[in-house]
Amino acid sequence: MIIKIDFESETPIYEQLRRQIIEGIAKGELKKGEELPSVRQLAEDIGINLHTVNKSYNILKEEGYLVVDRRKGTMVSDIMPKIDENYINNLKEEIKYIIADAYCRGMNKEEFLDLCEKYFHSFVKK
């Protein structure tokens, strides 16, 4: 999996990294149990501060996407996080903002739903 950081983006680097790792898992580019590079190695590989990588890894660990083993390092969890009430509430807030932004820019319902469907299907395993 190739990580691409946009240093000009308003999205914080740790969040870009977090999102790309989750997408990598969803697309099957990162397999359950697969070992990830060390914090130091990944920071060096993509040219960012190791504390930024550490922050992303820690958030992903808290969310249940990653596990840390002192002997083996950081790995993709064998058990993916489950949907809970907190997740649903956060998802509603994100969706509400994204829809409002798209609406203000002139996107209609059909265009929005077509785009959602396209991206949803990009993660469905065939």
PDB file of C-alpha atoms in Angstrom, residues 29-114:
ATOM      1  CA  GLU A  29      -4.568  -3.870   0.522  1.00  0.00           C
ATOM      2  CA  LEU A  30      -3.834  -4.406   4.217  1.00  0.00           C
ATOM      3  CA  LYS A  31      -4.836  -7.843   5.491  1.00  0.00           C
ATOM      4  CA  LYS A  32      -5.940  -8.824   8.961  1.00  0.00           C
ATOM      5  CA  GLY A  33      -2.855  -9.737  10.995  1.00  0.00           C
ATOM      6  CA  GLU A  34      -0.510  -7.952   8.590  1.00  0.00           C
ATOM      7  CA  GLU A  35       2.394  -6.168  10.237  1.00  0.00           C
ATOM      8  CA  LEU A  36       2.700  -2.454   9.580  1.00  0.00           C
ATOM      9  CA  PRO A  37       5.998  -0.569   9.431  1.00  0.00           C
ATOM     10  CA  SER A  38       7.307   0.710  12.734  1.00  0.00           C
ATOM     11  CA  VAL A  39       6.426   4.287  13.661  1.00  0.00           C
ATOM     12  CA  ARG A  40       9.987   5.349  12.954  1.00  0.00           C
ATOM     13  CA  GLN A  41      10.182   3.513   9.624  1.00  0.00           C
ATOM     14  CA  LEU A  42       6.863   4.812   8.297  1.00  0.00           C
ATOM     15  CA  ALA A  43       7.703   8.377   9.354  1.00  0.00           C
ATOM     16  CA  GLU A  44      11.009   8.113   7.517  1.00  0.00           C
ATOM     17  CA  ASP A  45       9.427   6.500   4.431  1.00  0.00           C
ATOM     18  CA  ILE A  46       6.827   9.228   3.922  1.00  0.00           C
ATOM     19  CA  GLY A  47       8.823  12.121   5.333  1.00  0.00           C
ATOM     20  CA  ILE A  48       6.767  13.092   8.360  1.00  0.00           C
ATOM     21  CA  ASN A  49       7.379  13.397  12.084  1.00  0.00           C
ATOM     22  CA  LEU A  50       7.337  10.108  14.003  1.00  0.00           C
ATOM     23  CA  HIS A  51       4.963  11.630  16.571  1.00  0.00           C
ATOM     24  CA  THR A  52       2.441  12.144  13.758  1.00  0.00           C
ATOM     25  CA  VAL A  53       2.606   8.466  12.797  1.00  0.00           C
ATOM     26  CA  ASN A  54       2.406   7.511  16.470  1.00  0.00           C
ATOM     27  CA  LYS A  55      -0.749   9.633  16.866  1.00  0.00           C
ATOM     28  CA  SER A  56      -2.395   7.922  13.866  1.00  0.00           C
ATOM     29  CA  TYR A  57      -1.432   4.458  15.091  1.00  0.00           C
ATOM     30  CA  ASN A  58      -2.739   5.213  18.596  1.00  0.00           C
ATOM     31  CA  ILE A  59      -6.089   6.477  17.277  1.00  0.00           C
ATOM     32  CA  LEU A  60      -6.415   3.405  15.033  1.00  0.00           C
ATOM     33  CA  LYS A  61      -5.544   1.184  18.005  1.00  0.00           C
ATOM     34  CA  GLU A  62      -8.221   2.896  20.153  1.00  0.00           C
ATOM     35  CA  GLU A  63     -10.749   2.461  17.356  1.00  0.00           C
ATOM     36  CA  GLY A  64      -9.918  -1.252  17.068  1.00  0.00           C
ATOM     37  CA  TYR A  65      -8.252  -1.295  13.635  1.00  0.00           C
ATOM     38  CA  LEU A  66      -4.733  -1.989  14.916  1.00  0.00           C
ATOM     39  CA  VAL A  67      -3.165  -4.036  17.691  1.00  0.00           C
ATOM     40  CA  VAL A  68       0.271  -3.585  19.183  1.00  0.00           C
ATOM     41  CA  ASP A  69       2.402  -6.522  20.269  1.00  0.00           C
ATOM     42  CA  ARG A  70       5.725  -5.653  21.917  1.00  0.00           C
ATOM     43  CA  ARG A  71       7.412  -8.531  20.101  1.00  0.00           C
ATOM     44  CA  LYS A  72       5.756  -8.317  16.680  1.00  0.00           C
ATOM     45  CA  GLY A  73       5.026  -4.592  16.420  1.00  0.00           C
ATOM     46  CA  THR A  74       1.879  -2.968  15.073  1.00  0.00           C
ATOM     47  CA  MET A  75      -0.511  -5.152  13.094  1.00  0.00           C
ATOM     48  CA  VAL A  76      -3.927  -4.912  11.495  1.00  0.00           C
ATOM     49  CA  SER A  77      -6.426  -6.333  13.965  1.00  0.00           C
ATOM     50  CA  ASP A  78      -7.970  -9.728  13.237  1.00  0.00           C
ATOM     51  CA  ILE A  79     -11.284  -8.372  14.518  1.00  0.00           C
ATOM     52  CA  MET A  80     -12.593  -5.167  12.962  1.00  0.00           C
ATOM     53  CA  PRO A  81     -14.423  -2.592  15.101  1.00  0.00           C
ATOM     54  CA  LYS A  82     -18.167  -3.035  15.456  1.00  0.00           C
ATOM     55  CA  ILE A  83     -20.898  -0.492  14.881  1.00  0.00           C
ATOM     56  CA  ASP A  84     -22.027   1.064  18.142  1.00  0.00           C
ATOM     57  CA  GLU A  85     -24.144   4.059  19.144  1.00  0.00           C
ATOM     58  CA  ASN A  86     -21.131   6.382  19.351  1.00  0.00           C
ATOM     59  CA  TYR A  87     -20.038   5.386  15.845  1.00  0.00           C
ATOM     60  CA  ILE A  88     -23.554   5.944  14.469  1.00  0.00           C
ATOM     61  CA  ASN A  89     -23.758   9.391  16.094  1.00  0.00           C
ATOM     62  CA  ASN A  90     -20.372  10.409  14.662  1.00  0.00           C
ATOM     63  CA  LEU A  91     -21.334   9.041  11.253  1.00  0.00           C
ATOM     64  CA  LYS A  92     -24.589  11.037  11.274  1.00  0.00           C
ATOM     65  CA  GLU A  93     -22.693  14.240  12.053  1.00  0.00           C
ATOM     66  CA  GLU A  94     -20.147  13.617   9.268  1.00  0.00           C
ATOM     67  CA  ILE A  95     -22.839  12.721   6.742  1.00  0.00           C
ATOM     68  CA  LYS A  96     -24.908  15.755   7.716  1.00  0.00           C
ATOM     69  CA  TYR A  97     -21.938  18.064   7.090  1.00  0.00           C
ATOM     70  CA  ILE A  98     -20.956  16.368   3.804  1.00  0.00           C
ATOM     71  CA  ILE A  99     -24.536  16.548   2.480  1.00  0.00           C
ATOM     72  CA  ALA A 100     -24.896  20.200   3.517  1.00  0.00           C
ATOM     73  CA  ASP A 101     -21.611  21.072   1.794  1.00  0.00           C
ATOM     74  CA  ALA A 102     -22.573  19.209  -1.385  1.00  0.00           C
ATOM     75  CA  TYR A 103     -26.026  20.829  -1.367  1.00  0.00           C
ATOM     76  CA  CYS A 104     -24.575  24.335  -0.980  1.00  0.00           C
ATOM     77  CA  ARG A 105     -22.309  23.637  -3.959  1.00  0.00           C
ATOM     78  CA  GLY A 106     -25.288  22.686  -6.115  1.00  0.00           C
ATOM     79  CA  MET A 107     -25.105  18.882  -6.088  1.00  0.00           C
ATOM     80  CA  ASN A 108     -28.504  17.243  -6.375  1.00  0.00           C
ATOM     81  CA  LYS A 109     -29.696  14.150  -4.514  1.00  0.00           C
ATOM     82  CA  GLU A 110     -29.208  11.762  -7.445  1.00  0.00           C
ATOM     83  CA  GLU A 111     -25.632  12.927  -8.085  1.00  0.00           C
ATOM     84  CA  PHE A 112     -24.836  12.614  -4.384  1.00  0.00           C
ATOM     85  CA  LEU A 113     -26.340   9.135  -4.045  1.00  0.00           C
ATOM     86  CA  ASP A 114     -24.630   7.952  -7.262  1.00  0.00           C
TER      87      ASP A 114
END
